[in-house]
Amino acid sequence: MSIRTCALTLTLALAIGLPAPAAAELTPVQRTCQKRVGAQGAAYLRKALKALRQCHDRISSGALAAGTDCTLEASTAMRIQNAAARFTTRVTGGCPDADVASLVFGGPCYGSTTANDLVACELDAHQDEALALTATVYQTPPVLAGAARTCQKTVARAC
């Protein structure tokens, strides 16, 4: 996968998870909530991708066993959980249920009416996106030697 294709894939994945504008003019509170969901979703996705990438890099270097599930590996899971907690706190703290219900969110989060529903949906969607993106880069045999491992890490960082 070229870096350009990877960047396009990431851009499309983010666009799917970002809120769609409502038909009418948004109030300042709605606009703030919408921006917060988008910004925090992007931050969560970046952190989850980084944690997963680093786990896979350790598998490629032989530091972790070839069959390691990065979503269950202790340090990776903790980093993703911390990112999810930060996302949850920031979105529920800045988006009252009434504002969430008045906004139209796209993709799988269409129809979310409470901050908690929206958070759960966004986290699921972004986790799926992070797993799909890392799977495109890390499908080669687990342990790689020098140049191949460097290439894999370079492509993964570009995503």
PDB file of C-alpha atoms in Angstrom:
ATOM      1  CA  MET A   1       0.000   0.000   0.000  1.00  0.00           C
ATOM      2  CA  SER A   2       1.458   3.360  -0.974  1.00  0.00           C
ATOM      3  CA  ILE A   3       1.737   6.184   1.523  1.00  0.00           C
ATOM      4  CA  ARG A   4      -0.713   8.159  -0.587  1.00  0.00           C
ATOM      5  CA  THR A   5      -3.271   5.336  -0.457  1.00  0.00           C
ATOM      6  CA  CYS A   6      -2.750   4.976   3.292  1.00  0.00           C
ATOM      7  CA  ALA A   7      -3.223   8.721   3.819  1.00  0.00           C
ATOM      8  CA  LEU A   8      -6.381   8.685   1.690  1.00  0.00           C
ATOM      9  CA  THR A   9      -7.719   5.709   3.658  1.00  0.00           C
ATOM     10  CA  LEU A  10      -7.070   7.508   6.961  1.00  0.00           C
ATOM     11  CA  THR A  11      -8.708  10.699   5.685  1.00  0.00           C
ATOM     12  CA  LEU A  12     -11.808   8.792   4.576  1.00  0.00           C
ATOM     13  CA  ALA A  13     -11.946   6.893   7.861  1.00  0.00           C
ATOM     14  CA  LEU A  14     -11.845  10.155   9.794  1.00  0.00           C
ATOM     15  CA  ALA A  15     -14.488  11.713   7.549  1.00  0.00           C
ATOM     16  CA  ILE A  16     -16.855   8.821   8.236  1.00  0.00           C
ATOM     17  CA  GLY A  17     -16.492   9.302  11.986  1.00  0.00           C
ATOM     18  CA  LEU A  18     -16.826  13.074  11.981  1.00  0.00           C
ATOM     19  CA  PRO A  19     -20.203  14.647  12.592  1.00  0.00           C
ATOM     20  CA  ALA A  20     -22.236  15.820   9.619  1.00  0.00           C
ATOM     21  CA  PRO A  21     -23.581  19.378   9.715  1.00  0.00           C
ATOM     22  CA  ALA A  22     -27.213  19.780  10.650  1.00  0.00           C
ATOM     23  CA  ALA A  23     -29.594  21.220   8.064  1.00  0.00           C
ATOM     24  CA  ALA A  24     -30.182  24.423  10.048  1.00  0.00           C
ATOM     25  CA  GLU A  25     -27.627  26.861  11.438  1.00  0.00           C
ATOM     26  CA  LEU A  26     -25.952  25.444  14.526  1.00  0.00           C
ATOM     27  CA  THR A  27     -26.039  27.246  17.845  1.00  0.00           C
ATOM     28  CA  PRO A  28     -22.672  28.072  19.424  1.00  0.00           C
ATOM     29  CA  VAL A  29     -23.144  25.213  21.925  1.00  0.00           C
ATOM     30  CA  GLN A  30     -23.980  22.732  19.160  1.00  0.00           C
ATOM     31  CA  ARG A  31     -21.004  23.893  17.114  1.00  0.00           C
ATOM     32  CA  THR A  32     -18.702  23.493  20.125  1.00  0.00           C
ATOM     33  CA  CYS A  33     -20.027  19.989  20.763  1.00  0.00           C
ATOM     34  CA  GLN A  34     -19.649  19.017  17.120  1.00  0.00           C
ATOM     35  CA  LYS A  35     -16.061  20.299  17.001  1.00  0.00           C
ATOM     36  CA  ARG A  36     -15.250  18.547  20.263  1.00  0.00           C
ATOM     37  CA  VAL A  37     -16.515  15.178  19.023  1.00  0.00           C
ATOM     38  CA  GLY A  38     -14.511  15.537  15.817  1.00  0.00           C
ATOM     39  CA  ALA A  39     -11.302  16.655  17.510  1.00  0.00           C
ATOM     40  CA  GLN A  40     -11.487  14.083  20.286  1.00  0.00           C
ATOM     41  CA  GLY A  41     -12.352  11.314  17.818  1.00  0.00           C
ATOM     42  CA  ALA A  42      -9.279  12.182  15.755  1.00  0.00           C
ATOM     43  CA  ALA A  43      -7.117  12.254  18.896  1.00  0.00           C
ATOM     44  CA  TYR A  44      -8.418   8.867  20.038  1.00  0.00           C
ATOM     45  CA  LEU A  45      -7.826   7.343  16.606  1.00  0.00           C
ATOM     46  CA  ARG A  46      -4.256   8.693  16.513  1.00  0.00           C
ATOM     47  CA  LYS A  47      -3.485   7.284  19.956  1.00  0.00           C
ATOM     48  CA  ALA A  48      -5.055   3.901  19.231  1.00  0.00           C
ATOM     49  CA  LEU A  49      -3.165   3.664  15.932  1.00  0.00           C
ATOM     50  CA  LYS A  50       0.113   4.527  17.628  1.00  0.00           C
ATOM     51  CA  ALA A  51      -0.392   1.953  20.383  1.00  0.00           C
ATOM     52  CA  LEU A  52      -1.329  -0.775  17.901  1.00  0.00           C
ATOM     53  CA  ARG A  53       1.516   0.158  15.557  1.00  0.00           C
ATOM     54  CA  GLN A  54       4.079  -0.031  18.338  1.00  0.00           C
ATOM     55  CA  CYS A  55       2.741  -3.407  19.449  1.00  0.00           C
ATOM     56  CA  HIS A  56       2.994  -4.767  15.916  1.00  0.00           C
ATOM     57  CA  ASP A  57       6.494  -3.317  15.594  1.00  0.00           C
ATOM     58  CA  ARG A  58       7.499  -5.279  18.713  1.00  0.00           C
ATOM     59  CA  ILE A  59       6.047  -8.423  17.148  1.00  0.00           C
ATOM     60  CA  SER A  60       7.980  -7.728  13.935  1.00  0.00           C
ATOM     61  CA  SER A  61      11.203  -7.310  15.896  1.00  0.00           C
ATOM     62  CA  GLY A  62      10.627 -10.532  17.835  1.00  0.00           C
ATOM     63  CA  ALA A  63      10.175  -8.745  21.193  1.00  0.00           C
ATOM     64  CA  LEU A  64       6.614 -10.123  21.407  1.00  0.00           C
ATOM     65  CA  ALA A  65       5.422 -13.571  20.358  1.00  0.00           C
ATOM     66  CA  ALA A  66       4.164 -13.950  16.793  1.00  0.00           C
ATOM     67  CA  GLY A  67       0.630 -14.838  17.921  1.00  0.00           C
ATOM     68  CA  THR A  68       0.218 -11.815  20.204  1.00  0.00           C
ATOM     69  CA  ASP A  69      -3.181 -10.116  19.963  1.00  0.00           C
ATOM     70  CA  CYS A  70      -2.308  -6.431  20.241  1.00  0.00           C
ATOM     71  CA  THR A  71      -5.782  -5.536  21.488  1.00  0.00           C
ATOM     72  CA  LEU A  72      -5.164  -7.782  24.507  1.00  0.00           C
ATOM     73  CA  GLU A  73      -1.448  -7.113  25.058  1.00  0.00           C
ATOM     74  CA  ALA A  74      -1.259  -5.382  28.460  1.00  0.00           C
ATOM     75  CA  SER A  75       0.551  -2.122  27.700  1.00  0.00           C
ATOM     76  CA  THR A  76      -1.246  -1.622  24.371  1.00  0.00           C
ATOM     77  CA  ALA A  77      -4.662  -2.309  25.884  1.00  0.00           C
ATOM     78  CA  MET A  78      -3.912   0.117  28.739  1.00  0.00           C
ATOM     79  CA  ARG A  79      -2.900   2.882  26.337  1.00  0.00           C
ATOM     80  CA  ILE A  80      -6.053   2.388  24.258  1.00  0.00           C
ATOM     81  CA  GLN A  81      -8.174   2.294  27.419  1.00  0.00           C
ATOM     82  CA  ASN A  82      -6.608   5.556  28.638  1.00  0.00           C
ATOM     83  CA  ALA A  83      -7.301   7.199  25.281  1.00  0.00           C
ATOM     84  CA  ALA A  84     -10.904   5.960  25.439  1.00  0.00           C
ATOM     85  CA  ALA A  85     -11.315   7.347  28.963  1.00  0.00           C
ATOM     86  CA  ARG A  86      -9.992  10.729  27.849  1.00  0.00           C
ATOM     87  CA  PHE A  87     -12.348  10.719  24.839  1.00  0.00           C
ATOM     88  CA  THR A  88     -15.295   9.784  27.071  1.00  0.00           C
ATOM     89  CA  THR A  89     -14.554  12.476  29.648  1.00  0.00           C
ATOM     90  CA  ARG A  90     -14.101  15.223  27.102  1.00  0.00           C
ATOM     91  CA  VAL A  91     -17.142  14.397  24.985  1.00  0.00           C
ATOM     92  CA  THR A  92     -19.596  13.735  27.826  1.00  0.00           C
ATOM     93  CA  GLY A  93     -18.305  16.818  29.651  1.00  0.00           C
ATOM     94  CA  GLY A  94     -18.792  19.100  26.656  1.00  0.00           C
ATOM     95  CA  CYS A  95     -21.842  17.681  24.930  1.00  0.00           C
ATOM     96  CA  PRO A  96     -25.087  17.658  26.890  1.00  0.00           C
ATOM     97  CA  ASP A  97     -27.619  15.044  25.788  1.00  0.00           C
ATOM     98  CA  ALA A  98     -29.943  17.739  24.406  1.00  0.00           C
ATOM     99  CA  ASP A  99     -27.208  18.979  22.073  1.00  0.00           C
ATOM    100  CA  VAL A 100     -26.242  15.470  20.964  1.00  0.00           C
ATOM    101  CA  ALA A 101     -29.890  14.715  20.180  1.00  0.00           C
ATOM    102  CA  SER A 102     -30.153  17.900  18.103  1.00  0.00           C
ATOM    103  CA  LEU A 103     -27.096  17.093  15.958  1.00  0.00           C
ATOM    104  CA  VAL A 104     -26.884  14.661  13.062  1.00  0.00           C
ATOM    105  CA  PHE A 105     -23.858  12.388  13.273  1.00  0.00           C
ATOM    106  CA  GLY A 106     -22.932  10.268  10.292  1.00  0.00           C
ATOM    107  CA  GLY A 107     -21.924   6.695   9.664  1.00  0.00           C
ATOM    108  CA  PRO A 108     -22.730   4.140  12.336  1.00  0.00           C
ATOM    109  CA  CYS A 109     -23.405   6.919  14.867  1.00  0.00           C
ATOM    110  CA  TYR A 110     -26.388   8.274  12.961  1.00  0.00           C
ATOM    111  CA  GLY A 111     -29.295   8.514  15.367  1.00  0.00           C
ATOM    112  CA  SER A 112     -27.253   8.826  18.576  1.00  0.00           C
ATOM    113  CA  THR A 113     -29.355  10.811  21.019  1.00  0.00           C
ATOM    114  CA  THR A 114     -27.286  10.844  24.210  1.00  0.00           C
ATOM    115  CA  ALA A 115     -23.646  11.629  24.904  1.00  0.00           C
ATOM    116  CA  ASN A 116     -23.105   8.116  26.283  1.00  0.00           C
ATOM    117  CA  ASP A 117     -24.593   6.490  23.159  1.00  0.00           C
ATOM    118  CA  LEU A 118     -22.472   8.718  20.946  1.00  0.00           C
ATOM    119  CA  VAL A 119     -19.296   7.955  22.908  1.00  0.00           C
ATOM    120  CA  ALA A 120     -19.881   4.201  22.725  1.00  0.00           C
ATOM    121  CA  CYS A 121     -20.589   4.385  18.988  1.00  0.00           C
ATOM    122  CA  GLU A 122     -17.608   6.631  18.203  1.00  0.00           C
ATOM    123  CA  LEU A 123     -15.219   4.463  20.212  1.00  0.00           C
ATOM    124  CA  ASP A 124     -16.413   1.309  18.448  1.00  0.00           C
ATOM    125  CA  ALA A 125     -16.152   2.947  15.027  1.00  0.00           C
ATOM    126  CA  HIS A 126     -12.682   4.379  15.654  1.00  0.00           C
ATOM    127  CA  GLN A 127     -11.414   1.116  17.163  1.00  0.00           C
ATOM    128  CA  ASP A 128     -12.586  -0.728  14.035  1.00  0.00           C
ATOM    129  CA  GLU A 129     -10.858   1.869  11.843  1.00  0.00           C
ATOM    130  CA  ALA A 130      -7.598   1.582  13.811  1.00  0.00           C
ATOM    131  CA  LEU A 131      -7.635  -2.209  13.565  1.00  0.00           C
ATOM    132  CA  ALA A 132      -8.382  -2.111   9.839  1.00  0.00           C
ATOM    133  CA  LEU A 133      -5.605   0.373   9.131  1.00  0.00           C
ATOM    134  CA  THR A 134      -2.993  -1.551  11.101  1.00  0.00           C
ATOM    135  CA  ALA A 135      -4.091  -4.808   9.472  1.00  0.00           C
ATOM    136  CA  THR A 136      -3.292  -3.373   6.034  1.00  0.00           C
ATOM    137  CA  VAL A 137       0.317  -2.710   7.046  1.00  0.00           C
ATOM    138  CA  TYR A 138       1.045  -5.681   9.290  1.00  0.00           C
ATOM    139  CA  GLN A 139      -0.120  -8.649   7.199  1.00  0.00           C
ATOM    140  CA  THR A 140       3.428  -9.815   6.423  1.00  0.00           C
ATOM    141  CA  PRO A 141       5.053 -12.617   8.432  1.00  0.00           C
ATOM    142  CA  PRO A 142       5.412 -11.557  12.070  1.00  0.00           C
ATOM    143  CA  VAL A 143       9.200 -11.389  12.459  1.00  0.00           C
ATOM    144  CA  LEU A 144      11.024  -9.320   9.852  1.00  0.00           C
ATOM    145  CA  ALA A 145      14.703  -8.587   9.324  1.00  0.00           C
ATOM    146  CA  GLY A 146      16.335  -5.141   9.077  1.00  0.00           C
ATOM    147  CA  ALA A 147      15.272  -3.401   5.864  1.00  0.00           C
ATOM    148  CA  ALA A 148      11.849  -5.043   5.658  1.00  0.00           C
ATOM    149  CA  ARG A 149      11.068  -4.125   9.274  1.00  0.00           C
ATOM    150  CA  THR A 150      12.228  -0.538   8.692  1.00  0.00           C
ATOM    151  CA  CYS A 151      10.025  -0.290   5.605  1.00  0.00           C
ATOM    152  CA  GLN A 152       7.020  -1.655   7.505  1.00  0.00           C
ATOM    153  CA  LYS A 153       7.535   0.832  10.350  1.00  0.00           C
ATOM    154  CA  THR A 154       7.902   3.717   7.900  1.00  0.00           C
ATOM    155  CA  VAL A 155       4.668   2.877   6.102  1.00  0.00           C
ATOM    156  CA  ALA A 156       2.831   2.414   9.406  1.00  0.00           C
ATOM    157  CA  ARG A 157       3.977   5.800  10.674  1.00  0.00           C
ATOM    158  CA  ALA A 158       2.744   7.449   7.480  1.00  0.00           C
ATOM    159  CA  CYS A 159      -0.756   6.243   8.294  1.00  0.00           C
TER     160      CYS A 159
END
